[in-house]
Amino acid sequence: MTIDKQLVWVRDPSEGFILARLQELMGEEADVFPIDNKYPKRVVNFDDIFPAGDPVKDVDDNCELMFLNEATLLNNIVTRYKKSKIYTYVANILLAVNPYEDIPDMYSSNTIKKYQGKSLGELPPHVFAIADKAFRDMKSLKQSQSIIVSGESGAGKTESTKYILKYLCDLWAKGAGPVEQKILDANPILEAFGNAKTTRNNNSSRFGKFMEVHFNNKYHVVGGHISHYLLEKSRICTQSAEERNYHVFYLLCAGAPQELRAALKITKPDDYLYLKNGCTQYFTSPQSGKKISASQMSKQHQTKGGLRDPILDDVEDFQRLHQALSRVGLTEEEQKSVYSVVAAVLHLGNIEFEEEGGARGGCRVSPHCENALQTAADLLGVEGGELRMALVSRLMQSSRGGIKGTAIIQPIWVPLKTYEAMSARDALAKAVYSRLFDYIVFRINNSIPFQASSYYIGVLDIAGFEYFQMNSFEQFCINYCNEKLQQFFNERILKNEQELYRREGLNVPEIRFVDNQDCIDLIESKNHGIFHILDEESKLPKPEFGHFTHAVHKELGANNNRLQVPRASRLKAHRVLRDDEGFLLRHFAGAVCYNTNQFIEKNNDALHASLEFLIQESRNSLVQQLFQNTDNNNAKGKLNFISVGAKFQTQLSQLMDKLKENGTNFVRCIKPNSRMVGGAIEGSLVLTQLQCSGTIAVLALMEHGYPSRAPFNDLYQMYRAFLPPKLNALSPKVFCQAIVHSFGLSDKDYKFGVTRVFFRPGKYSEFDTMMRSDPENLKSIVDSVLAWLVKSRWRRAVFSVLSTIKLKNKILYRRSCLVLIQKTVRGYLVRRQHKPRYTTIANIKALEHNLKEMDSVISQLKDERDNAKRNIENLRNAIRNACAAIKSNEKISPSEIDQIYNKIRKDVETQMSALQKAMVDQKNREEQERLRRLEAEMRLAEEAKRKEAERLRQEEENRRLKAEIEARRKLEEAERARQEEQDRIAAMQLQQQLEQAARQDLESRERLEQERRDHEMAVRLAKETNGHVEGSPPQLRSFPTMDSVNGENKLNRSERVRMQQAMQGKQKYDLSKWKYSELRDTINTSCDIELLEACRHEFHRRLKVYHAWKAKNARKSTMADQERAPQSIMDAAKTPRVAQKGEILGARHRYFRIPFVRAGDNAADKRGWWYAHFDGQYVARQMELHADKTPVLLQAGIDDMQMCELSLDETGLTRKRGAEVLEHEFEREWARHGGPPYRPSH
């Protein structure tokens, strides 16, 4: 079909979207040609096509894009990233793309000062702008603030957190003494003990932290606090081949002084079981690499060289760690104790076990590991023999009867098998390291001076959504946390935002988003959630992971699309798991397959009693301190133990309560590529992160939303200091209205709610800049405000006067109405009483008219004239006497009145008969002459009548034609009335089918959307692990969205299917592959009636699909300019109706005329007329006439894209009274405005 060939974005599996041009409409799809020749021509569904606008232009705020959709959002991010602009906004949400390289002057002190006190949008997007907004919101709203930094592993969350803290401390902690440095020193310490290299991030935080910067009532920094969550303990003992353990182990090996390494017996990573199975290379720079001796290097490091990262250096980072520990208050002795505990963990890992013969079985420490055992015991401050005994056996306590019923408790040592001893060793290492980490955080918090705090700004940095080839309990907890944060984001940004708009009376369209509450319930429900089932399994005497997994599938997996068996995964490596070895959970970001093999062990992190008691008796004061407040689950018993999952749920609940009480700011970090290299960006990867983070839904909301707002009173308090006293006396709401109106902002840029004023994206910064401008400009603002107040008061006064006048006129009108009613009632009562008298008098006086006629007759008489005059005079006297008698006697009866009247009437009739007889003879003589004159007059009248009859016949013919039109319309209405009942039933069934189809489409779309994300995630994971993905990606866009089912200006899919089925039932031609030119030529030239009618139906069906897509993606400012027919006709076509069984009545050619007002022409004198000539079911000619505009004449075959595409039944014109006109009326207007003669297509 011939279209404008505009630039569009087309969905692509590898690039996200590619730029193309529309070429041809193919039914519900379009034929597109990519601009880049390396991409082939393709046919794409309209749901995967988006208008492009200007693809080379970039904007700071994505809400400023001409077309707001996911394609333009992705293009803007990619375009800015290639220009080293890594930050962009979606309203008040910051999107930060990890550059993987240093950008000059991006985070310098000058940049910090530049963003101080600047409103969001006043300067280019930056993480400093979010930090400053949080501080200003805290001051203006008197409320603590939270900044949630989220994103995938490797997206740059940790770095963004550091820069936010740097900004807050540099500006507002300079006068707080050591507070600033101690808050900043926390980062290198926490990164050393809690960060590690993974396959997706060289500096991945393996724990979550919420760092609070506290302020006093004068908004100066007075302290800080750090809360941490869920350290990944399993990494201490095992890592994958390309990952490392925690950084601190490698810092000791590479950067510690020789004396310290000798004291701790630290060598190279290859010598430690907890390190050598992973990556053993150090992070170095060219300079620091020279400081490492060969004895410190692993074989892998010697072969491949050091790892490179702009922010990591194992040699230099040890010195930074040592200095930071000193600044947070650890003495040299305490630091050495910390390093000793870290080294003890490494030596513990080197203790191996072997089977021991004998009747008791059990195991023993391998002889070659005695040195490692003794070293670990020395560093932990315990005896080597006791440590050996605690590792290879478990202490049980039994009781036997004593004297007089007393009990004697005897310890029993139960030998452990080899795998049990290894598990006990790993459990001890994890417990020691995790408690050391808790101690480090405790010391950091204690080192930060703390005064009375009024507010705080908290920065949340927690591991992003994780999925690996092997996912265990840690990934399960991390992803559960991300589910909760995503729900909080949905509620705070989407749900609460829309609720606020409704509450404040703002007319903003509702935006749909995916609610993940069902997934959260699946995990945390108290009675049947996964955590609950896991805790119940852990309380059993012999818990088994297979039994736990089976219980999960049995209780939660039935008829639940969120939870499935591992073989439902798209990754081949997951399908080898049995049903009782894992489960597949569909999160908001995609499906993750969890291996439950170690869920039970990791959910219970308590040591067995022998190790617990041994460590508590340590000679090392630090180790004693680590275990002095132990919470031994074994001592409590299985039925009362507190699991790791339960602790994490409690911590997360407390965190969410904090976030809900605070104001919230969001920083969405985005990972540009999976190779972690600078300058490269993968469109599909970025698009997946945008969709999973809810940013697409926010963009749709902000297209119509108002992200900046301020309560009237707060705005009043904020700016009253800048204004003179005469403006300060205003009420807050009037003050805000006066200020905003006086600036001359467009009505689209702001809205007044019930309690606050709302601004469109970027407009509040303009408002704030004007309010804080120089005094001269402020004076002009004050003058404008005063002028607006005078005008407003004058308008109110005029309105009051007009209202008073209107009320006065209404009172006078009602008074006149009351008088009229009273007069009418009184008159009625009097007339009813005296009606017989005045009626008779009127009748008697009417006889005087007869007397006058007699006088005229007498004047014509030639004989007995005098005698007749006397008789008439006597009758006249009798009439006067009778009237006087009736008037004077108010009590005269009706019968007496009738007698008087009848007597006078009889006398008058007698006299009249006599006169008539006298006149007969005289009239006979004059009759001949009168007849002659009458004949002449009749001839003249006959001629005039003939001319008048000719005129009336023409008018009657026109009336007859119009009456036939009206009769045909009435007959059609009558026929519809007769079928009303069965049509109502059919319409109800159709509505149910439409609703069912809509539900099925939505469910199918959500399922396929989830499957598409699962497939993308599986593809990414397969690339990283050289795995294999089975199955092709799902055809996501086969179903319409809910907007396409329910939205305005969009074609209902079920209705399209029904139309196609109806057409296929009536015709034998498959036209779905025909092009526009072929359809048009067939319509103009074919003599086959059936083929021609089929082509017309297919042609107009394609027009509807194209116009529906164009209306959906139209520019916001030009939506009203695309009307092809009056709005009443387009609205009538949206209403689903039962298709007619056939034409009831009607001709092939019908003509219609209805009023038409273009959008924006509100005045009554702007109304024009819309004419349409229907040849069969579709428009053949169309006119639009306006008094002040050039007539628009359109003809089928030439102007199809601008003409109404609806059929006659869909327009509802046949049901509009007075809409149909005669052929000559349409042809007169068509010819008068220069229309060419009409040539039918067949």
Coordinates of N, CA and C in Angstrom, one line a residue, residues 741-827:
H741 N 0.8 31.4 37.5 CA 0.1 32.1 36.4 C 0.9 33.3 35.9
S742 N 1.6 33.9 36.8 CA 2.3 35.2 36.4 C 3.5 34.8 35.5
F743 N 4.0 33.6 35.6 CA 5.2 33.3 34.8 C 4.8 33.0 33.3
G744 N 3.6 32.9 33.1 CA 3.1 32.6 31.7 C 3.5 31.2 31.2
L745 N 3.6 30.3 32.1 CA 3.8 28.9 31.7 C 2.6 28.3 30.9
S746 N 2.9 27.4 30.0 CA 1.8 26.8 29.3 C 0.9 25.9 30.2
D747 N -0.4 25.9 29.9 CA -1.2 25.1 30.8 C -0.9 23.6 30.8
K748 N -0.1 23.2 29.7 CA 0.3 21.8 29.7 C 1.5 21.5 30.6
D749 N 2.2 22.5 31.1 CA 3.4 22.3 31.9 C 3.1 22.2 33.3
Y750 N 1.9 22.4 33.8 CA 1.6 22.3 35.2 C 0.1 22.0 35.4
K751 N -0.2 21.5 36.6 CA -1.6 21.4 37.0 C -1.8 21.6 38.5
F752 N -2.9 22.2 38.8 CA -3.2 22.4 40.3 C -4.0 21.3 40.8
G753 N -3.6 20.6 41.8 CA -4.4 19.5 42.4 C -5.1 20.1 43.6
V754 N -5.6 19.2 44.5 CA -6.3 19.6 45.6 C -5.4 20.2 46.7
T755 N -4.2 19.6 46.9 CA -3.3 20.1 47.9 C -2.0 20.5 47.4
R756 N -1.7 20.4 46.1 CA -0.3 20.7 45.7 C -0.4 21.0 44.2
V757 N 0.8 21.6 43.7 CA 0.9 22.0 42.3 C 1.9 21.0 41.7
F758 N 1.6 20.5 40.4 CA 2.3 19.5 39.7 C 3.0 20.1 38.5
F759 N 4.2 19.7 38.2 CA 4.9 20.2 37.0 C 5.3 19.0 36.1
R760 N 5.4 19.3 34.8 CA 5.8 18.4 33.8 C 7.4 18.2 34.0
P761 N 8.0 17.2 33.4 CA 9.4 17.0 33.5 C 10.2 18.2 33.1
G762 N 11.1 18.6 33.9 CA 12.0 19.8 33.6 C 11.4 21.1 33.9
K763 N 10.1 21.3 34.1 CA 9.5 22.6 34.2 C 9.7 23.1 35.6
Y764 N 9.8 22.3 36.6 CA 10.1 22.8 38.0 C 11.4 23.5 38.1
S765 N 12.4 23.0 37.4 CA 13.7 23.6 37.4 C 13.6 25.0 36.8
E766 N 12.9 25.2 35.7 CA 12.7 26.6 35.2 C 12.0 27.5 36.2
F767 N 11.0 26.9 36.8 CA 10.3 27.7 37.8 C 11.2 28.1 39.0
D768 N 12.0 27.2 39.5 CA 12.9 27.4 40.6 C 14.0 28.4 40.1
T769 N 14.5 28.3 38.9 CA 15.5 29.3 38.4 C 15.0 30.7 38.4
M770 N 13.8 30.9 37.9 CA 13.2 32.2 37.9 C 13.0 32.8 39.3
M771 N 12.6 31.9 40.2 CA 12.3 32.4 41.6 C 13.6 32.8 42.3
R772 N 14.7 32.2 41.9 CA 15.9 32.5 42.6 C 16.8 33.4 41.8
S773 N 16.3 34.1 40.8 CA 17.1 34.9 39.9 C 17.5 36.2 40.6
D774 N 18.1 37.1 39.8 CA 18.7 38.3 40.4 C 17.5 39.3 40.8
P775 N 17.8 40.3 41.6 CA 16.7 41.2 42.1 C 15.9 41.9 41.0
E776 N 16.6 42.3 39.9 CA 15.9 43.0 38.9 C 14.8 42.1 38.3
N777 N 15.2 40.8 38.0 CA 14.3 39.9 37.4 C 13.2 39.6 38.4
L778 N 13.6 39.5 39.7 CA 12.6 39.2 40.8 C 11.6 40.3 40.9
K779 N 12.0 41.5 40.7 CA 11.1 42.7 40.7 C 10.1 42.6 39.6
S780 N 10.5 42.2 38.4 CA 9.5 42.0 37.3 C 8.5 40.9 37.6
I781 N 9.0 39.8 38.3 CA 8.1 38.7 38.7 C 7.1 39.2 39.7
V782 N 7.5 40.0 40.7 CA 6.6 40.6 41.6 C 5.6 41.4 41.0
D783 N 6.0 42.3 40.0 CA 5.0 43.1 39.3 C 4.0 42.3 38.5
S784 N 4.5 41.2 37.9 CA 3.6 40.3 37.2 C 2.6 39.6 38.2
V785 N 3.1 39.2 39.3 CA 2.2 38.6 40.3 C 1.1 39.6 40.8
L786 N 1.5 40.9 41.0 CA 0.6 41.9 41.5 C -0.5 42.2 40.4
A787 N 0.0 42.2 39.1 CA -0.9 42.5 38.0 C -1.9 41.3 37.9
W788 N -1.4 40.1 38.1 CA -2.3 38.9 38.0 C -3.3 39.0 39.1
L789 N -2.9 39.4 40.3 CA -3.8 39.5 41.5 C -4.9 40.5 41.2
V790 N -4.5 41.7 40.6 CA -5.5 42.7 40.3 C -6.5 42.2 39.3
K791 N -6.0 41.6 38.2 CA -6.9 41.0 37.2 C -7.8 40.0 37.8
S792 N -7.2 39.1 38.7 CA -8.1 38.0 39.3 C -9.2 38.6 40.1
R793 N -8.8 39.6 41.0 CA -9.8 40.2 41.8 C -10.9 41.0 41.0
W794 N -10.4 41.6 39.9 CA -11.4 42.3 39.0 C -12.3 41.3 38.4
R795 N -11.8 40.2 37.9 CA -12.7 39.2 37.3 C -13.7 38.7 38.3
R796 N -13.2 38.5 39.6 CA -14.2 38.0 40.6 C -15.2 39.1 40.9
A797 N -14.9 40.4 40.9 CA -15.8 41.4 41.1 C -16.9 41.5 40.0
V798 N -16.4 41.4 38.7 CA -17.3 41.4 37.6 C -18.2 40.2 37.6
F799 N -17.7 39.1 38.0 CA -18.5 37.9 38.1 C -19.6 38.0 39.2
S800 N -19.2 38.7 40.3 CA -20.2 38.9 41.3 C -21.3 39.8 40.9
V801 N -21.0 40.9 40.2 CA -22.0 41.8 39.7 C -22.9 41.2 38.7
L802 N -22.3 40.4 37.8 CA -23.1 39.8 36.8 C -24.1 38.7 37.4
S803 N -23.5 38.1 38.5 CA -24.4 37.1 39.2 C -25.5 37.8 39.9
T804 N -25.3 38.9 40.5 CA -26.3 39.7 41.2 C -27.4 40.1 40.2
I805 N -27.0 40.7 39.0 CA -28.0 41.1 38.0 C -28.8 39.9 37.5
K806 N -28.1 38.8 37.3 CA -28.8 37.7 36.9 C -29.9 37.2 37.9
L807 N -29.5 37.2 39.2 CA -30.4 36.8 40.2 C -31.6 37.8 40.3
K808 N -31.3 39.1 40.1 CA -32.4 40.1 40.2 C -33.4 39.8 39.0
N809 N -32.9 39.6 37.8 CA -33.8 39.3 36.7 C -34.6 38.0 36.9
K810 N -34.0 37.1 37.5 CA -34.7 35.8 37.8 C -35.8 36.1 38.8
I811 N -35.6 36.9 39.8 CA -36.7 37.2 40.8 C -37.8 38.0 40.1
L812 N -37.5 38.9 39.2 CA -38.6 39.7 38.5 C -39.4 38.7 37.6
Y813 N -38.7 37.9 37.0 CA -39.3 36.9 36.1 C -40.3 36.0 36.8
R814 N -39.8 35.5 38.0 CA -40.7 34.7 38.8 C -41.9 35.4 39.3
R815 N -41.7 36.7 39.7 CA -42.9 37.5 40.1 C -43.9 37.7 39.1
S816 N -43.5 38.0 37.8 CA -44.5 38.1 36.7 C -45.2 36.8 36.5
C817 N -44.5 35.7 36.6 CA -45.1 34.4 36.4 C -46.2 34.2 37.5
L818 N -45.9 34.5 38.8 CA -46.9 34.4 39.8 C -48.1 35.2 39.6
V819 N -47.9 36.5 39.2 CA -49.1 37.3 38.9 C -49.9 36.7 37.8
L820 N -49.3 36.2 36.8 CA -50.0 35.6 35.6 C -50.9 34.4 36.1
I821 N -50.3 33.6 37.0 CA -51.0 32.5 37.5 C -52.2 32.9 38.3
Q822 N -52.1 33.9 39.2 CA -53.2 34.4 40.0 C -54.3 35.0 39.1
K823 N -53.9 35.8 38.1 CA -54.9 36.4 37.2 C -55.7 35.3 36.4
T824 N -55.0 34.3 36.0 CA -55.6 33.2 35.2 C -56.6 32.4 36.1
V825 N -56.3 32.1 37.3 CA -57.1 31.4 38.2 C -58.4 32.2 38.6
R826 N -58.2 33.4 38.9 CA -59.4 34.3 39.3 C -60.3 34.4 38.1
G827 N -59.8 34.7 36.9 CA -60.6 34.8 35.7 C -61.4 33.5 35.4

